[in-house]
Coordinates of C-alpha atoms in Angstrom, one line a residue:
Chain A
X1 CA 81.1 116.3 117.5
X2 CA 83.5 113.7 118.8
X3 CA 86.7 112.6 117.1
X4 CA 88.4 109.2 117.7
X5 CA 92.1 108.8 117.1
X6 CA 93.8 105.4 117.0
X7 CA 97.4 105.4 118.2
X8 CA 100.0 102.6 118.2
X9 CA 103.0 101.9 120.4
X10 CA 106.0 101.0 118.3
X11 CA 109.7 100.8 118.5
X12 CA 111.0 104.4 118.4
X13 CA 111.8 105.5 114.8
X14 CA 115.3 106.4 115.7
X15 CA 116.2 103.0 117.0
X16 CA 118.3 100.7 114.8
X17 CA 116.4 97.5 115.1
X18 CA 117.9 94.0 115.7
X19 CA 116.5 90.8 114.3
X20 CA 116.3 88.1 117.0
X21 CA 118.9 85.3 116.5
X22 CA 116.1 82.6 116.5
X23 CA 114.4 84.5 113.6
X24 CA 111.1 84.7 115.4
X25 CA 110.9 88.5 115.2
X26 CA 112.6 91.8 116.1
X27 CA 114.1 92.4 119.5
X28 CA 111.7 94.6 121.4
X29 CA 112.7 93.9 125.0
X30 CA 114.6 96.9 126.5
X31 CA 114.1 98.9 123.4
X32 CA 112.8 102.5 123.4
X33 CA 109.1 102.5 122.4
X34 CA 107.2 105.6 121.3
X35 CA 104.0 106.6 119.7
X36 CA 104.0 105.8 116.0
X37 CA 104.9 109.1 114.2
X38 CA 101.9 109.0 111.9
X39 CA 99.7 108.5 114.9
X40 CA 101.1 111.7 116.5
X41 CA 100.1 113.6 113.3
X42 CA 96.6 112.1 113.5
X43 CA 96.2 113.1 117.1
X44 CA 97.6 116.6 116.4
X45 CA 95.1 117.1 113.6
X46 CA 92.2 116.0 115.9
X47 CA 93.4 118.5 118.5
X48 CA 93.6 121.3 116.0
X49 CA 90.1 120.6 114.9
X50 CA 88.9 120.7 118.5
X51 CA 90.8 123.9 119.1
X52 CA 89.2 125.5 116.1
X53 CA 85.8 124.9 117.8
X54 CA 84.7 122.2 115.3
X55 CA 84.8 119.3 117.7
X56 CA 84.0 118.9 121.4
X57 CA 86.0 115.9 122.4
X58 CA 89.0 113.9 121.3
X59 CA 89.2 110.3 122.4
X60 CA 92.5 108.4 121.9
X61 CA 92.4 104.6 121.5
X62 CA 95.2 102.1 121.7
X63 CA 95.4 98.3 121.5
X64 CA 97.9 95.8 122.7
X65 CA 99.7 94.9 125.9
X66 CA 99.6 96.7 129.2
X67 CA 102.3 99.2 128.2
X68 CA 100.1 100.8 125.6
X69 CA 98.6 102.7 128.5
X70 CA 101.9 104.7 128.6
X71 CA 101.5 105.6 124.9
X72 CA 97.9 106.7 125.6
X73 CA 99.2 108.8 128.5
X74 CA 101.5 110.6 126.1
X75 CA 98.4 111.2 123.9
X76 CA 96.5 112.6 126.9
X77 CA 99.5 114.9 127.7
X78 CA 99.4 116.2 124.1
X79 CA 95.7 117.1 124.7
X80 CA 93.4 114.2 124.1
X81 CA 90.4 114.3 126.5
X82 CA 90.3 110.7 127.5
X83 CA 91.7 107.3 126.5
X84 CA 90.5 103.8 125.7
X85 CA 92.8 100.8 126.0
X86 CA 91.9 97.5 124.5
X87 CA 94.0 95.1 126.4
X88 CA 95.2 92.2 124.3
X89 CA 98.3 90.1 125.0
X90 CA 98.1 88.6 121.5
X91 CA 99.7 90.0 118.4
X92 CA 97.0 92.0 116.6
X93 CA 96.9 92.2 112.8
X94 CA 95.2 95.1 111.1
X95 CA 92.0 93.1 110.4
X96 CA 91.6 92.5 114.2
X97 CA 92.4 96.1 115.0
X98 CA 89.9 97.3 112.5
X99 CA 87.2 95.0 114.0
X100 CA 88.0 96.3 117.5
X101 CA 87.9 99.9 116.3
X102 CA 84.6 99.3 114.6
X103 CA 83.2 97.9 117.9
X104 CA 84.5 101.0 119.7
X105 CA 83.0 103.3 117.1
X106 CA 79.7 101.6 117.7
X107 CA 80.0 102.4 121.4
X108 CA 81.4 105.9 121.2
X109 CA 79.7 107.2 118.0
X110 CA 82.4 109.6 116.8
X111 CA 81.8 111.5 113.6
X112 CA 85.4 111.3 112.5
X113 CA 88.0 108.6 113.0
X114 CA 91.6 109.6 112.3
X115 CA 94.5 107.2 112.0
X116 CA 98.1 107.3 110.8
X117 CA 98.6 106.1 107.3
X118 CA 100.9 103.2 108.5
X119 CA 102.7 102.0 111.5
X120 CA 106.5 102.1 111.2
X121 CA 106.9 98.6 112.6
X122 CA 104.8 96.3 110.4
X123 CA 104.6 99.0 107.5
X124 CA 101.2 97.6 106.6
X125 CA 99.2 100.7 105.7
X126 CA 95.8 98.8 106.0
X127 CA 94.0 99.5 109.3
X128 CA 92.3 102.8 108.3
X129 CA 91.1 101.4 105.0
X130 CA 89.8 98.2 106.6
X131 CA 87.9 99.9 109.4
X132 CA 86.2 102.3 107.0
X133 CA 85.2 99.3 104.9
X134 CA 83.8 97.6 107.9
X135 CA 81.9 100.7 109.0
X136 CA 80.9 101.4 105.4
X137 CA 82.2 105.0 105.9
X138 CA 84.0 107.0 103.2
X139 CA 87.8 107.1 103.5
X140 CA 90.5 109.6 102.7
X141 CA 93.9 108.1 103.0
X142 CA 97.3 109.8 103.0
X143 CA 95.8 113.1 103.9
X144 CA 98.0 116.2 103.7
X145 CA 95.2 118.8 104.3
X146 CA 91.9 118.5 106.1
X147 CA 89.2 121.1 106.0
X148 CA 86.1 120.4 108.1
X149 CA 82.7 121.9 107.0
X150 CA 80.5 121.5 110.1
X151 CA 77.5 123.0 108.5
X152 CA 77.3 120.5 105.6
X153 CA 78.7 117.7 107.7
X154 CA 81.4 117.1 105.3
X155 CA 85.2 117.2 105.1
X156 CA 87.5 118.1 102.2
X157 CA 90.8 116.3 102.2
X158 CA 93.9 116.7 100.0
X159 CA 95.5 113.3 99.5
X160 CA 99.1 112.5 98.5
X161 CA 98.9 110.2 95.6
X162 CA 101.5 109.0 93.1
X163 CA 102.1 111.9 90.7
X164 CA 100.6 114.7 92.8
X165 CA 97.7 115.6 95.0
X166 CA 94.1 114.6 94.8
X167 CA 91.2 116.4 96.5
X168 CA 88.2 114.5 97.8
X169 CA 85.0 115.6 99.7
X170 CA 83.6 113.1 102.2
X171 CA 80.3 113.1 104.0
X172 CA 80.6 112.6 107.7
X173 CA 81.1 110.2 109.5
X174 CA 84.3 109.4 107.8
X175 CA 87.8 107.9 108.2
X176 CA 91.0 109.8 107.5
X177 CA 94.5 108.5 107.5
X178 CA 97.4 111.0 107.9
X179 CA 100.5 111.5 105.8
X180 CA 103.7 113.1 107.1
X181 CA 103.0 116.6 105.7
X182 CA 99.6 117.1 107.3
X183 CA 101.0 118.9 110.4
X184 CA 103.8 119.2 112.9
X185 CA 102.8 117.5 116.1
X186 CA 103.2 119.4 119.3
X187 CA 105.3 118.4 122.3
X188 CA 103.6 117.7 125.6
X189 CA 104.4 120.4 128.1
X190 CA 105.1 119.6 131.8
X191 CA 101.9 121.0 133.2
X192 CA 100.0 119.0 130.6
X193 CA 101.9 115.8 131.4
X194 CA 100.8 116.4 135.1
X195 CA 97.2 117.0 134.0
X196 CA 97.2 113.9 131.9
X197 CA 97.7 111.8 135.0
X198 CA 94.2 112.5 136.2
X199 CA 92.5 111.9 132.8
X200 CA 90.6 108.7 132.4
X201 CA 91.7 105.6 130.5
X202 CA 89.0 103.1 130.1
X203 CA 89.9 99.5 129.6
X204 CA 88.2 96.9 127.4
X205 CA 89.1 93.4 126.4
X206 CA 88.3 92.0 123.0
X207 CA 85.7 89.7 124.6
X208 CA 83.9 92.6 126.1
X209 CA 83.7 94.2 122.7
X210 CA 82.5 90.9 121.2
X211 CA 85.4 90.7 118.8
X212 CA 87.0 87.3 118.1
X213 CA 90.7 87.5 117.3
X214 CA 91.4 84.8 114.8
X215 CA 94.6 85.5 113.0
X216 CA 94.8 84.2 109.4
X217 CA 98.5 85.1 109.1
X218 CA 101.5 83.2 110.5
X219 CA 105.0 84.6 110.7
X220 CA 107.3 81.9 109.4
X221 CA 110.5 83.8 110.0
X222 CA 112.1 87.3 110.3
X223 CA 115.5 87.7 108.8
X224 CA 118.0 90.5 108.1
X225 CA 118.0 91.9 104.6
X226 CA 120.9 90.7 102.5
X227 CA 123.9 92.9 103.0
X228 CA 125.2 94.9 100.1
X229 CA 128.8 94.2 99.2
X230 CA 131.2 96.8 100.4
X231 CA 131.7 99.7 98.0
X232 CA 134.7 101.7 97.1
X233 CA 135.5 105.4 97.6
X234 CA 136.7 107.0 94.4
X235 CA 138.9 110.0 94.4
X236 CA 137.8 112.0 91.4
X237 CA 134.9 112.5 89.0
X238 CA 137.0 111.0 86.2
X239 CA 137.5 107.8 88.2
X240 CA 133.8 107.7 89.0
X241 CA 132.8 108.0 85.4
X242 CA 135.4 105.4 84.4
X243 CA 134.0 102.9 87.0
X244 CA 130.4 103.5 86.1
X245 CA 131.3 102.9 82.4
X246 CA 133.6 100.0 82.6
X247 CA 133.1 98.2 85.9
X248 CA 129.4 98.7 86.6
X249 CA 128.4 99.2 83.0
X250 CA 125.5 101.4 83.8
X251 CA 126.4 104.4 81.6
Chain B
X1 CA 108.3 59.2 125.3
X2 CA 109.6 61.5 122.6
X3 CA 107.7 59.7 119.9
X4 CA 104.3 61.2 120.7
X5 CA 105.1 64.9 120.3
X6 CA 107.0 64.0 117.2
X7 CA 104.1 62.1 115.8
X8 CA 101.9 65.1 116.6
X9 CA 104.1 67.5 114.7
X10 CA 104.2 65.0 111.8
X11 CA 100.5 64.8 111.7
X12 CA 100.1 68.5 111.9
X13 CA 102.4 69.0 109.0
X14 CA 100.7 66.5 106.8
X15 CA 97.4 68.3 107.3
X16 CA 98.9 71.7 106.4
X17 CA 100.6 70.3 103.4
X18 CA 97.3 68.8 102.3
X19 CA 95.6 72.1 102.7
X20 CA 98.4 73.8 100.8
X21 CA 98.1 71.3 97.9
X22 CA 94.4 71.8 97.9
X23 CA 94.8 75.5 97.6
X24 CA 97.4 75.0 95.0
X25 CA 95.2 73.0 92.7
X26 CA 92.8 75.8 92.1
X27 CA 94.9 78.9 91.4
X28 CA 93.0 81.7 89.8
X29 CA 94.1 85.3 90.3
X30 CA 92.4 88.6 89.9
X31 CA 94.7 91.5 89.2
X32 CA 93.4 95.0 90.0
X33 CA 94.9 97.2 87.3
X34 CA 95.3 100.9 86.8
X35 CA 95.1 102.5 83.5
X36 CA 95.8 105.9 82.0
X37 CA 95.5 107.3 78.5
X38 CA 94.2 104.1 77.0
X39 CA 96.8 101.7 78.3
X40 CA 97.4 99.8 81.4
X41 CA 100.2 101.1 83.7
X42 CA 103.5 99.4 83.8
X43 CA 103.4 98.5 87.5
X44 CA 100.1 96.7 87.0
X45 CA 101.8 94.5 84.4
X46 CA 104.3 93.7 87.2
X47 CA 101.4 92.5 89.3
X48 CA 100.6 90.1 86.5
X49 CA 104.2 89.0 86.5
X50 CA 103.8 88.4 90.3
X51 CA 100.6 86.4 89.7
X52 CA 102.5 84.2 87.2
X53 CA 105.0 83.3 90.0
X54 CA 102.2 82.0 92.3
X55 CA 102.1 78.7 90.5
X56 CA 102.0 77.1 87.1
X57 CA 98.3 76.5 86.3
X58 CA 97.2 80.0 87.4
X59 CA 94.6 81.6 85.3
X60 CA 95.0 85.4 85.5
X61 CA 92.2 87.8 85.1
X62 CA 92.7 91.5 85.0
X63 CA 90.1 93.9 86.3
X64 CA 89.9 97.4 84.9
X65 CA 87.4 100.1 85.8
X66 CA 86.5 103.4 84.3
X67 CA 84.2 104.5 81.5
X68 CA 84.0 105.0 77.8
X69 CA 86.6 104.9 75.1
X70 CA 89.7 105.1 77.2
X71 CA 88.6 102.1 79.2
X72 CA 87.9 100.2 76.0
X73 CA 91.3 101.0 74.7
X74 CA 93.0 100.1 78.0
X75 CA 91.2 96.8 78.0
X76 CA 92.4 96.1 74.5
X77 CA 95.9 96.9 75.6
X78 CA 95.6 94.8 78.7
X79 CA 94.4 91.8 76.6
X80 CA 97.7 91.7 74.7
X81 CA 100.2 93.1 77.1
X82 CA 101.3 89.9 78.9
X83 CA 101.0 86.3 77.8
X84 CA 99.8 85.1 81.2
X85 CA 96.5 87.1 81.1
X86 CA 93.6 84.9 80.1
X87 CA 90.8 87.3 80.7
X88 CA 90.2 91.0 81.0
X89 CA 87.2 92.2 83.0
X90 CA 86.0 95.7 82.2
X91 CA 83.8 97.6 84.7
X92 CA 82.2 100.4 82.8
X93 CA 80.4 102.9 85.0
X94 CA 80.3 106.7 85.7
X95 CA 80.9 105.8 89.4
X96 CA 84.3 104.3 88.5
X97 CA 85.7 107.1 86.4
X98 CA 87.9 108.2 89.3
X99 CA 89.6 105.4 91.3
X100 CA 87.7 106.0 94.6
X101 CA 88.1 103.3 97.2
X102 CA 84.4 103.0 98.1
X103 CA 83.0 101.9 94.7
X104 CA 86.2 100.0 93.8
X105 CA 86.1 97.9 97.0
X106 CA 82.5 97.0 96.3
X107 CA 83.4 96.2 92.7
X108 CA 86.2 93.8 93.9
X109 CA 83.7 92.2 96.3
X110 CA 81.2 91.7 93.5
X111 CA 83.7 90.3 91.1
X112 CA 85.1 87.9 93.8
X113 CA 81.6 86.6 94.6
X114 CA 81.2 85.6 90.9
X115 CA 84.7 84.5 90.2
X116 CA 85.8 82.9 93.5
X117 CA 89.5 83.7 92.9
X118 CA 92.2 82.2 95.1
X119 CA 94.3 85.4 94.9
X120 CA 93.7 89.1 94.4
X121 CA 96.7 91.2 93.6
X122 CA 97.3 94.9 93.2
X123 CA 100.5 97.0 93.1
X124 CA 101.7 98.9 96.2
X125 CA 100.9 102.2 94.6
X126 CA 98.7 104.8 96.2
X127 CA 95.9 103.2 94.1
X128 CA 96.5 99.6 95.4
X129 CA 97.2 100.6 99.0
X130 CA 94.0 102.7 99.1
X131 CA 91.7 100.1 97.7
X132 CA 92.9 96.6 98.4
X133 CA 92.7 96.7 102.3
X134 CA 89.2 98.1 102.1
X135 CA 88.1 95.3 99.7
X136 CA 89.9 92.7 102.0
X137 CA 87.9 93.9 105.0
X138 CA 84.6 93.5 103.0
X139 CA 85.8 89.9 102.3
X140 CA 86.9 89.4 105.9
X141 CA 90.5 88.4 105.1
X142 CA 93.9 89.8 106.1
X143 CA 95.7 91.4 103.2
X144 CA 99.5 91.3 102.8
X145 CA 101.3 94.6 101.9
X146 CA 104.3 95.2 99.7
X147 CA 105.3 91.6 98.9
X148 CA 108.8 91.5 97.4
X149 CA 109.0 87.7 96.9
X150 CA 106.5 84.9 96.4
X151 CA 107.9 81.7 98.0
X152 CA 104.8 79.5 97.5
X153 CA 101.2 80.1 96.6
X154 CA 100.5 81.2 100.2
X155 CA 103.9 82.2 101.5
X156 CA 105.4 85.6 100.9
X157 CA 108.3 87.8 101.9
X158 CA 107.8 91.4 102.8
X159 CA 110.0 94.1 104.3
X160 CA 109.1 95.4 107.8
X161 CA 110.7 98.1 109.9
X162 CA 111.6 100.3 107.0
X163 CA 113.3 97.5 105.2
X164 CA 115.6 96.7 108.1
X165 CA 114.1 93.2 108.4
X166 CA 112.4 90.8 106.0
X167 CA 109.4 88.9 107.2
X168 CA 108.2 85.6 105.7
X169 CA 104.4 85.2 106.2
X170 CA 102.1 82.3 105.6
X171 CA 98.5 83.1 104.7
X172 CA 96.4 80.5 106.5
X173 CA 92.9 82.1 106.0
X174 CA 90.2 81.3 103.5
X175 CA 90.2 82.5 99.9
X176 CA 90.9 85.0 98.5
X177 CA 94.5 85.6 99.6
X178 CA 95.0 89.3 98.9
X179 CA 98.3 91.1 98.4
X180 CA 99.9 94.2 97.1
X181 CA 103.2 93.7 95.4
X182 CA 106.3 96.0 95.1
X183 CA 106.4 96.4 91.4
X184 CA 110.2 96.8 91.2
X185 CA 110.6 93.3 92.7
X186 CA 108.7 91.8 89.8
X187 CA 110.3 93.2 86.6
X188 CA 108.6 92.3 83.4
X189 CA 110.7 91.0 80.6
X190 CA 110.0 93.1 77.5
X191 CA 107.7 91.1 75.3
X192 CA 107.5 91.7 71.6
X193 CA 104.0 92.4 70.5
X194 CA 104.1 89.6 68.0
X195 CA 104.9 86.9 70.6
X196 CA 101.3 87.1 71.7
X197 CA 99.4 85.2 69.1
X198 CA 95.9 85.5 70.5
X199 CA 94.7 88.2 72.8
X200 CA 92.9 87.5 76.0
X201 CA 89.1 87.7 76.0
X202 CA 87.5 90.9 77.1
X203 CA 84.3 90.8 79.0
X204 CA 82.1 93.4 80.7
X205 CA 81.4 93.1 84.4
X206 CA 77.7 92.9 85.1
X207 CA 77.1 95.9 87.2
X208 CA 73.3 95.6 87.5
X209 CA 73.5 94.9 91.2
X210 CA 76.2 97.6 91.7
X211 CA 74.0 100.6 91.4
X212 CA 71.7 100.2 94.4
X213 CA 72.5 102.4 97.4
X214 CA 75.2 104.0 95.4
X215 CA 74.6 107.6 96.5
X216 CA 78.2 108.1 97.0
X217 CA 79.5 109.4 100.3
X218 CA 82.8 110.5 98.8
X219 CA 83.2 112.8 95.8
X220 CA 86.2 113.4 93.7
X221 CA 87.0 117.1 93.4
X222 CA 90.2 117.6 91.6
X223 CA 93.7 116.3 91.0
X224 CA 96.9 118.4 90.6
X225 CA 99.5 116.5 88.9
X226 CA 103.2 117.3 88.7
X227 CA 103.7 117.1 85.0
X228 CA 107.2 116.2 84.0
X229 CA 108.7 115.1 80.8
X230 CA 111.2 112.9 82.5
X231 CA 110.7 109.2 83.0
X232 CA 108.4 108.1 85.9
X233 CA 110.3 107.8 89.2
X234 CA 109.0 104.4 90.0
X235 CA 110.2 102.8 86.7
X236 CA 113.2 104.8 85.7
X237 CA 116.5 103.1 84.8
X238 CA 118.5 105.8 86.4
X239 CA 117.4 108.0 89.4
X240 CA 119.3 111.1 90.5
X241 CA 118.4 112.2 94.0
X242 CA 119.1 115.4 95.9
X243 CA 119.0 116.0 99.6
X244 CA 119.3 118.8 102.0
X245 CA 122.9 119.3 100.9
X246 CA 121.6 121.2 97.8
X247 CA 120.6 124.0 100.1
X248 CA 118.0 125.6 97.8
X249 CA 115.4 125.0 95.1
X250 CA 117.6 126.9 92.7
X251 CA 120.5 124.6 93.3
X252 CA 118.2 121.6 92.9
X253 CA 118.0 122.6 89.2
X254 CA 121.6 121.2 88.9
X255 CA 120.3 117.8 89.8
X256 CA 117.5 118.2 87.2
X257 CA 120.0 119.2 84.6
X258 CA 122.1 116.1 85.3
X259 CA 119.0 114.0 85.1
X260 CA 118.1 115.4 81.8
X261 CA 121.5 114.7 80.5
X262 CA 121.3 111.0 81.5
X263 CA 117.6 110.6 80.7
X264 CA 117.0 109.9 84.4
X265 CA 114.2 110.5 86.9
X266 CA 114.7 113.0 89.7
X267 CA 114.2 111.9 93.3
X268 CA 114.5 113.8 96.6
X269 CA 114.8 113.1 100.3
X270 CA 112.2 114.1 102.8
X271 CA 114.4 117.0 104.0
X272 CA 114.6 118.4 100.4
X273 CA 110.8 118.1 100.1
X274 CA 110.1 119.7 103.5
X275 CA 112.4 122.5 102.7
X276 CA 110.4 123.2 99.6
X277 CA 113.0 122.4 97.0
X278 CA 110.8 120.0 95.1
X279 CA 107.2 118.7 95.3
X280 CA 106.5 115.8 97.5
X281 CA 105.8 113.2 94.8
X282 CA 109.5 113.1 94.2
X283 CA 110.2 111.8 97.7
X284 CA 112.1 108.5 97.9
X285 CA 111.8 106.5 101.1
X286 CA 109.6 104.6 103.5
X287 CA 106.9 107.2 103.3
X288 CA 107.5 108.1 99.7
X289 CA 108.3 106.0 96.6
X290 CA 110.2 102.8 96.6
X291 CA 112.7 102.7 93.6
X292 CA 115.1 100.0 92.4
X293 CA 116.8 101.5 89.3
X294 CA 120.0 100.2 87.7
X295 CA 121.8 103.3 88.8
X296 CA 120.9 105.5 91.8
X297 CA 123.0 108.6 92.4
X298 CA 122.6 110.5 95.6
X299 CA 123.8 114.0 96.0
X300 CA 123.9 115.7 99.4
X301 CA 121.9 112.8 100.9
X302 CA 123.0 111.6 104.4
X303 CA 121.2 108.3 104.2
X304 CA 118.7 108.1 107.0
X305 CA 117.1 104.7 107.4
X306 CA 113.7 106.0 106.2
X307 CA 115.4 107.1 103.0
X308 CA 117.5 103.9 102.5
X309 CA 114.2 101.9 102.8
X310 CA 113.2 103.4 99.5
X311 CA 116.3 102.8 97.4
X312 CA 118.4 100.0 99.0
X313 CA 117.5 97.5 96.2
X314 CA 119.0 99.7 93.5
X315 CA 121.6 97.8 91.5
X316 CA 124.4 100.4 91.6
X317 CA 124.4 103.2 94.2
X318 CA 126.6 106.2 93.9
X319 CA 126.9 108.7 96.7
X320 CA 128.4 112.1 96.6
X321 CA 128.7 113.8 100.0
X322 CA 131.0 116.2 101.8
X323 CA 130.8 114.2 105.0
X324 CA 132.9 111.0 104.8
X325 CA 131.0 109.5 107.7
X326 CA 127.6 109.9 106.2
X327 CA 125.6 106.6 106.5
X328 CA 124.9 106.7 102.7
X329 CA 128.5 105.5 102.1
X330 CA 127.7 102.2 103.8
X331 CA 125.3 101.2 101.1
X332 CA 127.0 103.0 98.2
X333 CA 128.9 101.0 95.6
X334 CA 130.9 104.0 94.6
X335 CA 131.4 106.9 97.0
X336 CA 132.9 110.3 96.3
X337 CA 133.7 112.5 99.2
X338 CA 133.5 116.0 97.9
X339 CA 131.5 119.2 97.4
X340 CA 128.6 118.5 95.2
X341 CA 128.7 122.0 93.9
X342 CA 131.9 121.1 92.3
X343 CA 131.2 117.5 91.4
X344 CA 127.8 118.1 89.6
X345 CA 129.2 120.7 87.2
X346 CA 132.1 118.4 86.5
X347 CA 129.8 115.5 85.9
X348 CA 127.7 117.6 83.6
X349 CA 130.7 118.5 81.6
X350 CA 132.3 115.1 81.4
X351 CA 129.3 112.7 81.1
X352 CA 128.3 111.5 77.7
X353 CA 124.9 112.6 76.4
X354 CA 122.3 109.9 76.8
X355 CA 119.4 111.5 75.0

């Protein structure tokens, strides 16, 4: 069985982002970029399934500009067997990504597609749901535990939902999106980074996959959130209670 | 020379505005609602409130799914819970007892084909986020996540980069325009039951075409819920949050005690959840719940950006931390630099009982 994992190149989570002065977006030039943290978890889960002998191959996929190949290389160093890069200079919204992923699934025929639950740049939380809709595969979003049953071609997933955990059982092929607590992603070791250099990254364009990119969203502007007015440091619990009662009137 | 490009922009604008006005004329919204124990959930009512702000002549329909008596009761509640609701659609089927994405997305597709709504709205709860994008893919439109402000019928504001930037997006695609809304950004004014003179009509969704090929590929097994008697974290007026600074699950009980005293909900940071002090559904932040209470009190919370994304819209923020340089103090209205193991007991002693 083959597993496909989608990974996204985003501004590193530790970077304090800056909004461009012309309000067209967020400054991404000369900013540290990394693999989206939820995608790392998705890849880690795929690798663990392979290491448990339940899958034969893990294929990492990324979409976007040229530099996405670097992110794929990181994925290969973590242990993915090969990479696929869909080269697109345009901004890709989740609907387009989902269509491209569907086209790749049709080519590669994986039994399991794992994605992160959301990218930390656009915070959309849509792609996994959309691609499973397009494929008409069952979906398990926000997974915190995945148990594969190869014999019955099914997977049992614990999902983090409001108010607790929900357990679902999906027939394969299926789509899973990962939540933070699913696992702790591994670091790439130096020998594996070296090995990754000889692994294959296949390139496609959206045209080659017969997918038309027609965005139906337009970004009007990107602004900074309103600043909160400066607060005060109180010196004692009494003063705090007094302020909350008489100044803020919330008690 | 300059006239020609100007003319072009002008012409372009008049076309867009014509399209916008065309869209504007036929506003009809479908709200995907959650229900529990015979009534519709409060965040879903916020989605109706959001629908109201799309435009004046918007007719709002609410879609509920489930089966049997609890669905019937929830539909009756929905029909009279908000004056803007003109219709309640009830999808009664065994396949819809649990809110699974696969049948729900098909249901939305089916209802959209009959109703041709201009907008479909759900809350940014785990329910809405799970279902709405799948339904959007079936309808071949781009959904918009976590809207906090509706500027025009097709223009919305949403946070990106963990709330560190606000993005205004214009939806230019075909109907329906699909969005999930952040319920704390659309508070519902308390409506007296009597103000609603006539309830909305309730009708059954015709599911005769729904059953075919419905051998489901996903099965609901079980749900473990964290039962608490305290108010729901997402809707509480006061939230008391503990972070890594509490050091143990036992110490976290102090936070719980304080919450009890104030009638508040308990929240936690990711560090506190990962350390096993509390279950993960209490997590506040980019990857947990987004809250916007009147009062947010953070104890032993450093204030990482991922956490701030979940609480920065709170009206009054109080931070208690030993480290005077902790980033949480930059967003706090009232900060107290001190040992929470001394501050919390003192608060417990001096605060008035709210219950």
